[in-house]
């Protein structure tokens, strides 16, 4: 037995399993397992990426000033209190590294995103799972779980994989009542898909115990580029910047993300298409006897009678070249998470699920 041991907590981590992207023996697959933008990034972003090829020998900016300025202008936030990371994953990891260690507790909700638990364990802290109410974040249950050891409270709003969200008054109530030493992290990976929602930015501005994280991986279609950002009070951003590697983002990533965030027309087109196709898909599935909660994100959580039916439907979809996401690991064994694809993909999924349900009758 080797005497070389990792830090406490590391071996508790169940490695993250990403969405599948291929099916053996099938060429024309549609990947609906990772909540990617089916239309990809804007032309301006692709052009910026191509131009970046001429500067590959140069080290990138260390302060990300141009990207932070663009984010500030487009999202109406103070660029001085923005931090950019290798996906919002990196910002979530910085938060855990900076604020949670052995003896501390990190709260996440029952069906919350896997990275919160991983981040807690990675730093020797204890993740605490809090039940949701019918697949919706329950502020009272979170408050009841808080104690002197609570250092971080993660909620995704909208949540992944449920697609549900809570309102701004509930977020403010949560922030107001947290213990003094706890930081509320509002993960806004899907915030851009919601009408008239700032992702929690106003709450960040109003308080000193709230941080918001955002990503370029969803609406902006840059999942492969790995760019995310956080917005928080000065004292938190200053701490996170101390642990951020000086060259964490490549020049290509920085300029591509900057062009993407500035192309508000493309973002708006993608947002509107998602809203329309999401409503269509949810209704089409409901008609076939597969209900879902009202989703505010770019996916739908389809509910089946039980795990056996969900698994059988997943196999049926795969045989048709359609890759959905099983979410048993999120305590939702009777559900499949299906990304809202383009119109043709939505029709294909609805048709296949209709055939599956018909075959089962
Ligand atoms: C709720 C939530 N937060 C954060 C992320 C991480 O996104 P990224 O690291 O690509 O910015 C995801 C990705 O699926 C997510 O669903």
XYZ file of N, CA and C and ligand atoms in Angstrom, residues 16 34-35 86-89 92 113 116 156 158 160 187 189-190 214-218 226-228, ligand 1:
88
model
N -17.076 13.363 -12.125
C -18.165 13.929 -12.932
C -18.260 13.172 -14.254
N -26.037 17.765 -23.156
C -25.134 18.688 -22.436
C -25.602 20.137 -22.442
N -26.855 20.370 -22.806
C -27.425 21.728 -22.782
C -26.597 22.731 -23.581
N -12.004 29.655 -16.294
C -12.063 28.591 -17.299
C -13.396 27.861 -17.119
N -14.428 28.430 -17.723
C -15.791 27.996 -17.456
C -16.219 28.529 -16.100
N -17.538 28.536 -15.848
C -17.949 28.950 -14.496
C -17.530 27.885 -13.493
N -17.260 26.669 -13.974
C -16.702 25.612 -13.108
C -15.509 26.129 -12.303
N -16.595 28.374 -9.506
C -17.185 27.578 -8.419
C -16.066 26.917 -7.600
N -26.464 20.899 -9.012
C -25.382 20.583 -9.944
C -24.226 19.864 -9.210
N -20.909 21.295 -7.076
C -20.909 21.881 -5.719
C -20.384 20.847 -4.716
N -28.459 26.834 -8.021
C -28.485 27.200 -9.441
C -29.886 27.723 -9.713
N -31.888 29.496 -13.019
C -32.588 28.220 -13.002
C -31.679 27.055 -12.599
N -30.244 23.179 -12.687
C -29.940 22.056 -13.578
C -29.845 20.822 -12.679
N -25.809 30.457 -8.967
C -25.214 29.966 -10.215
C -26.204 30.262 -11.348
N -25.884 29.826 -14.687
C -25.456 29.269 -15.979
C -26.564 29.403 -17.040
N -27.823 29.392 -16.582
C -28.947 29.452 -17.536
C -29.726 30.760 -17.425
N -21.736 33.059 -13.940
C -22.366 33.008 -15.268
C -21.420 32.279 -16.232
N -21.948 31.913 -17.385
C -21.118 31.150 -18.318
C -21.328 31.566 -19.775
N -20.293 31.293 -20.585
C -20.418 31.456 -22.039
C -20.768 30.117 -22.699
N -20.948 29.075 -21.888
C -21.119 27.727 -22.450
C -22.532 27.427 -22.948
N -23.501 28.201 -22.518
C -24.900 27.861 -22.837
C -25.421 28.794 -23.931
N -14.536 27.194 -22.999
C -14.327 27.229 -21.546
C -14.125 28.647 -21.016
N -15.189 29.421 -20.996
C -15.142 30.752 -20.385
C -16.380 30.953 -19.506
N -16.151 31.376 -18.287
C -17.248 31.743 -17.396
C -16.820 32.945 -16.584
C -25.873 24.750 -13.197
C -24.565 24.755 -13.896
N -23.574 25.479 -13.389
C -22.367 25.518 -13.962
C -22.103 24.805 -15.111
C -20.702 24.857 -15.640
O -20.610 25.449 -16.846
P -19.233 25.915 -17.472
O -18.106 25.432 -16.619
O -19.209 25.332 -18.831
O -19.298 27.402 -17.458
C -23.099 24.046 -15.705
C -22.827 23.245 -16.908
O -23.552 22.405 -17.318
C -24.368 24.012 -15.075
O -25.369 23.288 -15.576
